[in-house]
């Protein structure tokens, strides 16, 4: 995963104390690290990185309320929430489930971009694009249509792995992603006719009605709590007969949850209902895992839906 985000406090002494605190944390002296972080925040009360790190240490120490207080301070200090303090509050139940802060996703993947492919494909056995490719081919075969598309949109395109998988199937690929660094990598593949740094929902809203034959989201809906608005917009942008295909992580309960890994997991029922509410027809919903964690497949779904 990316290196830990550090946002300077602007106060040299406070930043130094933060560095010492991190050393102590890494050595396992959590109580001393927490003390130093508190000192740093006394010098610089708006020191988001110190509050966020303190929140994590309080959690490690089993001090739940103090952790929540520290994460709230981190959020107040950086309302864009580049550290993802709001997600930690959601995870602890202190805040209701809501969308992922865009600044957090952008920061995460900007940091991740240089090592994304080796980490995801190499270490985690990532297979999202391959699964989407097979599912789209099967969905087309079932209606006796060729899997050839004049225009496709890749939501959360990242470095371009989905465009690589679908390169022979698509004439004109558009990639949309929140992270400029990921987009730079996607551009380097030469596979996209258009690339846009944007939130996927906002990016879709800019597209004309019926302008795409295929919309893909490989391992990107895991960063979207409520997938219904995206599916509604996808339906508007799709041409008649067009397909939207995406992967999600899933769980056996109801609705949407945030997992320990800070990714959303959508239940199969939730995915099915969202596709129906968006006015799309479900073509396939397969129990398939797009990646591993601790050498175990993470429970997942591959969904393909069509615009009638
Ligand atoms: C795990 S990567 C997958 C990238 C690519 N689809 C692939 O299969 O390799 C997730 C990507 O989704 C992007 N992303 C997450 N949430 C997004 C959103 N709301 N709008 C646009 N991009 C988003 C991230 O920036 C990141 O590049």
GROMACS .gro file of N, CA and C in nm, residues 143-270:
model
  384
  143UNK      N    1  -2.692  -1.334  -2.629
  143UNK     CA    2  -2.792  -1.267  -2.714
  143UNK      C    3  -2.749  -1.270  -2.863
  144UNK      N    4  -2.652  -1.356  -2.891
  144UNK     CA    5  -2.604  -1.376  -3.029
  144UNK      C    6  -2.562  -1.245  -3.097
  145UNK      N    7  -2.485  -1.167  -3.021
  145UNK     CA    8  -2.431  -1.044  -3.078
  145UNK      C    9  -2.279  -1.047  -3.064
  146UNK      N   10  -2.206  -0.989  -3.158
  146UNK     CA   11  -2.060  -0.987  -3.142
  146UNK      C   12  -2.020  -0.894  -3.028
  147UNK      N   13  -1.911  -0.928  -2.963
  147UNK     CA   14  -1.862  -0.844  -2.852
  147UNK      C   15  -1.769  -0.737  -2.909
  148UNK      N   16  -1.823  -0.656  -2.996
  148UNK     CA   17  -1.746  -0.547  -3.056
  148UNK      C   18  -1.820  -0.418  -3.027
  149UNK      N   19  -1.745  -0.316  -2.984
  149UNK     CA   20  -1.809  -0.194  -2.936
  149UNK      C   21  -1.741  -0.072  -3.000
  150UNK      N   22  -1.824   0.017  -3.056
  150UNK     CA   23  -1.763   0.136  -3.118
  150UNK      C   24  -1.704   0.228  -3.010
  151UNK      N   25  -1.777   0.242  -2.899
  151UNK     CA   26  -1.726   0.332  -2.795
  151UNK      C   27  -1.749   0.271  -2.657
  152UNK      N   28  -1.649   0.286  -2.572
  152UNK     CA   29  -1.659   0.233  -2.435
  152UNK      C   30  -1.604   0.335  -2.337
  153UNK      N   31  -1.661   0.333  -2.216
  153UNK     CA   32  -1.612   0.421  -2.109
  153UNK      C   33  -1.563   0.333  -1.995
  154UNK      N   34  -1.442   0.363  -1.949
  154UNK     CA   35  -1.380   0.285  -1.841
  154UNK      C   36  -1.382   0.373  -1.716
  155UNK      N   37  -1.473   0.341  -1.622
  155UNK     CA   38  -1.488   0.422  -1.500
  155UNK      C   39  -1.384   0.379  -1.398
  156UNK      N   40  -1.311   0.475  -1.342
  156UNK     CA   41  -1.203   0.441  -1.249
  156UNK      C   42  -1.098   0.361  -1.325
  157UNK      N   43  -1.054   0.418  -1.437
  157UNK     CA   44  -0.971   0.341  -1.534
  157UNK      C   45  -0.834   0.306  -1.478
  158UNK      N   46  -0.788   0.380  -1.375
  158UNK     CA   47  -0.657   0.351  -1.318
  158UNK      C   48  -0.549   0.360  -1.424
  159UNK      N   49  -0.460   0.262  -1.425
  159UNK     CA   50  -0.346   0.264  -1.518
  159UNK      C   51  -0.383   0.209  -1.656
  160UNK      N   52  -0.506   0.161  -1.671
  160UNK     CA   53  -0.550   0.118  -1.803
  160UNK      C   54  -0.558  -0.032  -1.824
  161UNK      N   55  -0.567  -0.108  -1.716
  161UNK     CA   56  -0.568  -0.255  -1.732
  161UNK      C   57  -0.694  -0.305  -1.803
  162UNK      N   58  -0.808  -0.237  -1.781
  162UNK     CA   59  -0.931  -0.283  -1.848
  162UNK      C   60  -0.923  -0.255  -1.998
  163UNK      N   61  -0.868  -0.139  -2.034
  163UNK     CA   62  -0.854  -0.109  -2.177
  163UNK      C   63  -0.759  -0.208  -2.244
  164UNK      N   64  -0.661  -0.254  -2.169
  164UNK     CA   65  -0.569  -0.353  -2.224
  164UNK      C   66  -0.645  -0.483  -2.253
  165UNK      N   67  -0.729  -0.524  -2.157
  165UNK     CA   68  -0.805  -0.649  -2.175
  165UNK      C   69  -0.903  -0.639  -2.292
  166UNK      N   70  -0.962  -0.521  -2.312
  166UNK     CA   71  -1.068  -0.504  -2.413
  166UNK      C   72  -1.016  -0.437  -2.541
  167UNK      N   73  -0.885  -0.425  -2.555
  167UNK     CA   74  -0.830  -0.345  -2.666
  167UNK      C   75  -0.881  -0.390  -2.802
  168UNK      N   76  -0.893  -0.521  -2.823
  168UNK     CA   77  -0.935  -0.570  -2.956
  168UNK      C   78  -1.086  -0.559  -2.976
  169UNK      N   79  -1.158  -0.525  -2.870
  169UNK     CA   80  -1.305  -0.522  -2.877
  169UNK      C   81  -1.362  -0.383  -2.898
  170UNK      N   82  -1.280  -0.280  -2.870
  170UNK     CA   83  -1.335  -0.143  -2.861
  170UNK      C   84  -1.260  -0.050  -2.958
  171UNK      N   85  -1.337   0.032  -3.033
  171UNK     CA   86  -1.273   0.129  -3.124
  171UNK      C   87  -1.226   0.254  -3.052
  172UNK      N   88  -1.314   0.306  -2.963
  172UNK     CA   89  -1.287   0.436  -2.901
  172UNK      C   90  -1.306   0.423  -2.751
  173UNK      N   91  -1.195   0.431  -2.677
  173UNK     CA   92  -1.201   0.414  -2.533
  173UNK      C   93  -1.189   0.549  -2.462
  174UNK      N   94  -1.277   0.573  -2.366
  174UNK     CA   95  -1.267   0.691  -2.280
  174UNK      C   96  -1.238   0.642  -2.139
  175UNK      N   97  -1.141   0.701  -2.075
  175UNK     CA   98  -1.111   0.665  -1.936
  175UNK      C   99  -1.143   0.781  -1.844
  176UNK      N  100  -1.204   0.749  -1.730
  176UNK     CA  101  -1.236   0.852  -1.630
  176UNK      C  102  -1.178   0.804  -1.497
  177UNK      N  103  -1.104   0.892  -1.430
  177UNK     CA  104  -1.048   0.853  -1.300
  177UNK      C  105  -1.023   0.978  -1.216
  178UNK      N  106  -1.038   0.963  -1.086
  178UNK     CA  107  -1.016   1.075  -0.993
  178UNK      C  108  -0.868   1.110  -0.978
  179UNK      N  109  -0.780   1.016  -1.006
  179UNK     CA  110  -0.639   1.036  -0.974
  179UNK      C  111  -0.558   1.078  -1.098
  180UNK      N  112  -0.503   1.201  -1.097
  180UNK     CA  113  -0.421   1.245  -1.212
  180UNK      C  114  -0.303   1.154  -1.240
  181UNK      N  115  -0.242   1.100  -1.133
  181UNK     CA  116  -0.124   1.013  -1.155
  181UNK      C  117  -0.163   0.881  -1.222
  182UNK      N  118  -0.279   0.830  -1.187
  182UNK     CA  119  -0.325   0.707  -1.251
  182UNK      C  120  -0.357   0.738  -1.398
  183UNK      N  121  -0.419   0.854  -1.421
  183UNK     CA  122  -0.452   0.893  -1.559
  183UNK      C  123  -0.325   0.906  -1.643
  184UNK      N  124  -0.218   0.960  -1.583
  184UNK     CA  125  -0.090   0.971  -1.657
  184UNK      C  126  -0.045   0.833  -1.706
  185UNK      N  127  -0.059   0.736  -1.618
  185UNK     CA  128  -0.019   0.598  -1.655
  185UNK      C  129  -0.109   0.544  -1.765
  186UNK      N  130  -0.240   0.572  -1.751
  186UNK     CA  131  -0.334   0.525  -1.854
  186UNK      C  132  -0.299   0.588  -1.989
  187UNK      N  133  -0.261   0.717  -1.984
  187UNK     CA  134  -0.227   0.786  -2.110
  187UNK      C  135  -0.107   0.718  -2.177
  188UNK      N  136  -0.013   0.675  -2.096
  188UNK     CA  137   0.110   0.614  -2.150
  188UNK      C  138   0.081   0.483  -2.224
  189UNK      N  139  -0.033   0.421  -2.199
  189UNK     CA  140  -0.064   0.295  -2.270
  189UNK      C  141  -0.098   0.323  -2.417
  190UNK      N  142  -0.144   0.446  -2.445
  190UNK     CA  143  -0.185   0.479  -2.582
  190UNK      C  144  -0.317   0.414  -2.621
  191UNK      N  145  -0.389   0.357  -2.525
  191UNK     CA  146  -0.511   0.283  -2.557
  191UNK      C  147  -0.638   0.369  -2.548
  192UNK      N  148  -0.628   0.484  -2.486
  192UNK     CA  149  -0.747   0.567  -2.466
  192UNK      C  150  -0.749   0.683  -2.565
  193UNK      N  151  -0.864   0.700  -2.631
  193UNK     CA  152  -0.880   0.816  -2.719
  193UNK      C  153  -0.905   0.941  -2.635
  194UNK      N  154  -0.967   0.923  -2.519
  194UNK     CA  155  -0.998   1.036  -2.430
  194UNK      C  156  -0.970   0.994  -2.287
  195UNK      N  157  -0.919   1.086  -2.208
  195UNK     CA  158  -0.900   1.059  -2.064
  195UNK      C  159  -0.944   1.182  -1.986
  196UNK      N  160  -1.010   1.159  -1.876
  196UNK     CA  161  -1.062   1.271  -1.798
  196UNK      C  162  -1.036   1.247  -1.649
  197UNK      N  163  -0.981   1.349  -1.584
  197UNK     CA  164  -0.967   1.341  -1.438
  197UNK      C  165  -1.098   1.390  -1.379
  198UNK      N  166  -1.176   1.298  -1.326
  198UNK     CA  167  -1.307   1.335  -1.272
  198UNK      C  168  -1.361   1.221  -1.187
  199UNK      N  169  -1.456   1.256  -1.103
  199UNK     CA  170  -1.536   1.154  -1.035
  199UNK      C  171  -1.619   1.083  -1.143
  200UNK      N  172  -1.640   0.953  -1.126
  200UNK     CA  173  -1.706   0.878  -1.235
  200UNK      C  174  -1.848   0.928  -1.261
  201UNK      N  175  -1.920   0.967  -1.154
  201UNK     CA  176  -2.058   1.013  -1.173
  201UNK      C  177  -2.058   1.147  -1.247
  202UNK      N  178  -1.970   1.237  -1.203
  202UNK     CA  179  -1.962   1.367  -1.270
  202UNK      C  180  -1.917   1.350  -1.414
  203UNK      N  181  -1.820   1.262  -1.436
  203UNK     CA  182  -1.771   1.238  -1.573
  203UNK      C  183  -1.881   1.183  -1.663
  204UNK      N  184  -1.962   1.092  -1.609
  204UNK     CA  185  -2.072   1.036  -1.690
  204UNK      C  186  -2.175   1.144  -1.723
  205UNK      N  187  -2.199   1.234  -1.625
  205UNK     CA  188  -2.301   1.338  -1.645
  205UNK      C  189  -2.269   1.428  -1.763
  206UNK      N  190  -2.138   1.440  -1.796
  206UNK     CA  191  -2.097   1.525  -1.909
  206UNK      C  192  -2.117   1.456  -2.043
  207UNK      N  193  -2.151   1.328  -2.043
  207UNK     CA  194  -2.158   1.253  -2.170
  207UNK      C  195  -2.298   1.259  -2.228
  208UNK      N  196  -2.310   1.269  -2.362
  208UNK     CA  197  -2.442   1.274  -2.426
  208UNK      C  198  -2.520   1.143  -2.410
  209UNK      N  199  -2.651   1.152  -2.422
  209UNK     CA  200  -2.738   1.033  -2.419
  209UNK      C  201  -2.695   0.935  -2.527
  210UNK      N  202  -2.701   0.809  -2.497
  210UNK     CA  203  -2.680   0.703  -2.598
  210UNK      C  204  -2.545   0.707  -2.667
  211UNK      N  205  -2.442   0.760  -2.599
  211UNK     CA  206  -2.314   0.779  -2.670
  211UNK      C  207  -2.213   0.667  -2.648
  212UNK      N  208  -2.245   0.567  -2.563
  212UNK     CA  209  -2.148   0.458  -2.539
  212UNK      C  210  -2.218   0.323  -2.556
  213UNK      N  211  -2.142   0.227  -2.606
  213UNK     CA  212  -2.199   0.092  -2.621
  213UNK      C  213  -2.158   0.001  -2.506
  214UNK      N  214  -2.055   0.041  -2.433
  214UNK     CA  215  -2.006  -0.041  -2.321
  214UNK      C  216  -1.952   0.052  -2.212
  215UNK      N  217  -1.990   0.023  -2.088
  215UNK     CA  218  -1.934   0.096  -1.974
  215UNK      C  219  -1.877  -0.006  -1.877
  216UNK      N  220  -1.750   0.013  -1.841
  216UNK     CA  221  -1.681  -0.082  -1.752
  216UNK      C  222  -1.642  -0.014  -1.622
  217UNK      N  223  -1.641  -0.089  -1.515
  217UNK     CA  224  -1.583  -0.040  -1.389
  217UNK      C  225  -1.518  -0.160  -1.320
  218UNK      N  226  -1.387  -0.170  -1.339
  218UNK     CA  227  -1.312  -0.283  -1.281
  218UNK      C  228  -1.252  -0.241  -1.149
  219UNK      N  229  -1.297  -0.302  -1.040
  219UNK     CA  230  -1.245  -0.273  -0.906
  219UNK      C  231  -1.254  -0.124  -0.872
  220UNK      N  232  -1.356  -0.057  -0.921
  220UNK     CA  233  -1.373   0.086  -0.895
  220UNK      C  234  -1.499   0.113  -0.812
  221UNK      N  235  -1.603   0.030  -0.831
  221UNK     CA  236  -1.726   0.049  -0.751
  221UNK      C  237  -1.699   0.020  -0.602
  222UNK      N  238  -1.587  -0.044  -0.572
  222UNK     CA  239  -1.553  -0.071  -0.431
  222UNK      C  240  -1.524   0.060  -0.356
  223UNK      N  241  -1.509   0.169  -0.431
  223UNK     CA  242  -1.489   0.301  -0.370
  223UNK      C  243  -1.615   0.386  -0.377
  224UNK      N  244  -1.725   0.326  -0.415
  224UNK     CA  245  -1.852   0.399  -0.430
  224UNK      C  246  -1.955   0.331  -0.339
  225UNK      N  247  -2.007   0.406  -0.242
  225UNK     CA  248  -2.102   0.344  -0.148
  225UNK      C  249  -2.235   0.317  -0.219
  226UNK      N  250  -2.290   0.420  -0.280
  226UNK     CA  251  -2.422   0.408  -0.343
  226UNK      C  252  -2.401   0.400  -0.495
  227UNK      N  253  -2.416   0.281  -0.550
  227UNK     CA  254  -2.386   0.264  -0.693
  227UNK      C  255  -2.505   0.302  -0.781
  228UNK      N  256  -2.622   0.323  -0.720
  228UNK     CA  257  -2.742   0.350  -0.801
  228UNK      C  258  -2.729   0.476  -0.889
  229UNK      N  259  -2.684   0.591  -0.835
  229UNK     CA  260  -2.672   0.708  -0.923
  229UNK      C  261  -2.579   0.682  -1.043
  230UNK      N  262  -2.473   0.606  -1.020
  230UNK     CA  263  -2.380   0.576  -1.131
  230UNK      C  264  -2.450   0.489  -1.235
  231UNK      N  265  -2.527   0.391  -1.187
  231UNK     CA  266  -2.596   0.301  -1.282
  231UNK      C  267  -2.705   0.376  -1.359
  232UNK      N  268  -2.773   0.467  -1.290
  232UNK     CA  269  -2.877   0.547  -1.360
  232UNK      C  270  -2.814   0.629  -1.472
  233UNK      N  271  -2.702   0.692  -1.440
  233UNK     CA  272  -2.635   0.776  -1.538
  233UNK      C  273  -2.577   0.689  -1.650
  234UNK      N  274  -2.528   0.570  -1.613
  234UNK     CA  275  -2.475   0.477  -1.715
  234UNK      C  276  -2.587   0.440  -1.812
  235UNK      N  277  -2.706   0.418  -1.758
  235UNK     CA  278  -2.817   0.381  -1.846
  235UNK      C  279  -2.846   0.493  -1.946
  236UNK      N  280  -2.844   0.617  -1.899
  236UNK     CA  281  -2.871   0.730  -1.989
  236UNK      C  282  -2.763   0.738  -2.099
  237UNK      N  283  -2.638   0.715  -2.060
  237UNK     CA  284  -2.526   0.732  -2.154
  237UNK      C  285  -2.515   0.614  -2.251
  238UNK      N  286  -2.568   0.498  -2.211
  238UNK     CA  287  -2.558   0.381  -2.299
  238UNK      C  288  -2.653   0.392  -2.419
  239UNK      N  289  -2.609   0.339  -2.530
  239UNK     CA  290  -2.696   0.322  -2.646
  239UNK      C  291  -2.786   0.201  -2.621
  240UNK      N  292  -2.898   0.193  -2.691
  240UNK     CA  293  -2.988   0.077  -2.675
  240UNK      C  294  -2.908  -0.051  -2.700
  241UNK      N  295  -2.925  -0.149  -2.612
  241UNK     CA  296  -2.851  -0.275  -2.627
  241UNK      C  297  -2.713  -0.271  -2.566
  242UNK      N  298  -2.672  -0.153  -2.517
  242UNK     CA  299  -2.538  -0.139  -2.459
  242UNK      C  300  -2.528  -0.209  -2.324
  243UNK      N  301  -2.405  -0.232  -2.281
  243UNK     CA  302  -2.380  -0.307  -2.157
  243UNK      C  303  -2.302  -0.224  -2.055
  244UNK      N  304  -2.335  -0.244  -1.928
  244UNK     CA  305  -2.248  -0.195  -1.821
  244UNK      C  306  -2.200  -0.319  -1.746
  245UNK      N  307  -2.070  -0.324  -1.722
  245UNK     CA  308  -2.011  -0.442  -1.656
  245UNK      C  309  -1.918  -0.394  -1.546
  246UNK      N  310  -1.933  -0.450  -1.427
  246UNK     CA  311  -1.850  -0.403  -1.315
  246UNK      C  312  -1.827  -0.514  -1.212
  247UNK      N  313  -1.721  -0.495  -1.135
  247UNK     CA  314  -1.691  -0.586  -1.025
  247UNK      C  315  -1.724  -0.514  -0.894
  248UNK      N  316  -1.763  -0.589  -0.794
  248UNK     CA  317  -1.774  -0.536  -0.657
  248UNK      C  318  -1.717  -0.640  -0.561
  249UNK      N  319  -1.685  -0.596  -0.442
  249UNK     CA  320  -1.661  -0.691  -0.334
  249UNK      C  321  -1.794  -0.709  -0.263
  250UNK      N  322  -1.813  -0.825  -0.202
  250UNK     CA  323  -1.946  -0.854  -0.150
  250UNK      C  324  -1.939  -0.912  -0.009
  251UNK      N  325  -2.056  -0.923   0.052
  251UNK     CA  326  -2.067  -0.983   0.186
  251UNK      C  327  -2.203  -1.051   0.195
  252UNK      N  328  -2.219  -1.134   0.297
  252UNK     CA  329  -2.341  -1.215   0.305
  252UNK      C  330  -2.459  -1.142   0.368
  253UNK      N  331  -2.433  -1.026   0.429
  253UNK     CA  332  -2.542  -0.953   0.495
  253UNK      C  333  -2.624  -0.873   0.395
  254UNK      N  334  -2.686  -0.767   0.450
  254UNK     CA  335  -2.771  -0.683   0.363
  254UNK      C  336  -2.701  -0.553   0.328
  255UNK      N  337  -2.735  -0.499   0.214
  255UNK     CA  338  -2.692  -0.363   0.178
  255UNK      C  339  -2.543  -0.347   0.157
  256UNK      N  340  -2.493  -0.232   0.199
  256UNK     CA  341  -2.353  -0.195   0.175
  256UNK      C  342  -2.282  -0.179   0.309
  257UNK      N  343  -2.163  -0.233   0.318
  257UNK     CA  344  -2.082  -0.212   0.440
  257UNK      C  345  -1.943  -0.162   0.398
  258UNK      N  346  -1.874  -0.103   0.494
  258UNK     CA  347  -1.734  -0.065   0.471
  258UNK      C  348  -1.648  -0.173   0.537
  259UNK      N  349  -1.555  -0.229   0.459
  259UNK     CA  350  -1.474  -0.338   0.515
  259UNK      C  351  -1.353  -0.280   0.588
  260UNK      N  352  -1.285  -0.364   0.664
  260UNK     CA  353  -1.164  -0.322   0.736
  260UNK      C  354  -1.061  -0.263   0.641
  261UNK      N  355  -1.061  -0.310   0.518
  261UNK     CA  356  -0.966  -0.260   0.418
  261UNK      C  357  -1.008  -0.126   0.360
  262UNK      N  358  -1.112  -0.064   0.417
  262UNK     CA  359  -1.164   0.065   0.373
  262UNK      C  360  -1.211   0.061   0.226
  263UNK      N  361  -1.280  -0.046   0.192
  263UNK     CA  362  -1.345  -0.058   0.062
  263UNK      C  363  -1.488  -0.101   0.093
  264UNK      N  364  -1.582  -0.057   0.009
  264UNK     CA  365  -1.720  -0.097   0.033
  264UNK      C  366  -1.741  -0.239  -0.019
  265UNK      N  367  -1.831  -0.310   0.049
  265UNK     CA  368  -1.875  -0.441   0.000
  265UNK      C  369  -2.026  -0.433  -0.019
  266UNK      N  370  -2.072  -0.471  -0.138
  266UNK     CA  371  -2.214  -0.461  -0.173
  266UNK      C  372  -2.274  -0.601  -0.177
  267UNK      N  373  -2.387  -0.617  -0.111
  267UNK     CA  374  -2.450  -0.750  -0.113
  267UNK      C  375  -2.506  -0.777  -0.253
  268UNK      N  376  -2.522  -0.905  -0.285
  268UNK     CA  377  -2.574  -0.943  -0.417
  268UNK      C  378  -2.715  -0.884  -0.435
  269UNK      N  379  -2.794  -0.886  -0.328
  269UNK     CA  380  -2.931  -0.835  -0.337
  269UNK      C  381  -2.931  -0.686  -0.366
  270UNK      N  382  -2.837  -0.616  -0.301
  270UNK     CA  383  -2.825  -0.472  -0.323
  270UNK      C  384  -2.788  -0.441  -0.469
   0.00000   0.00000   0.00000
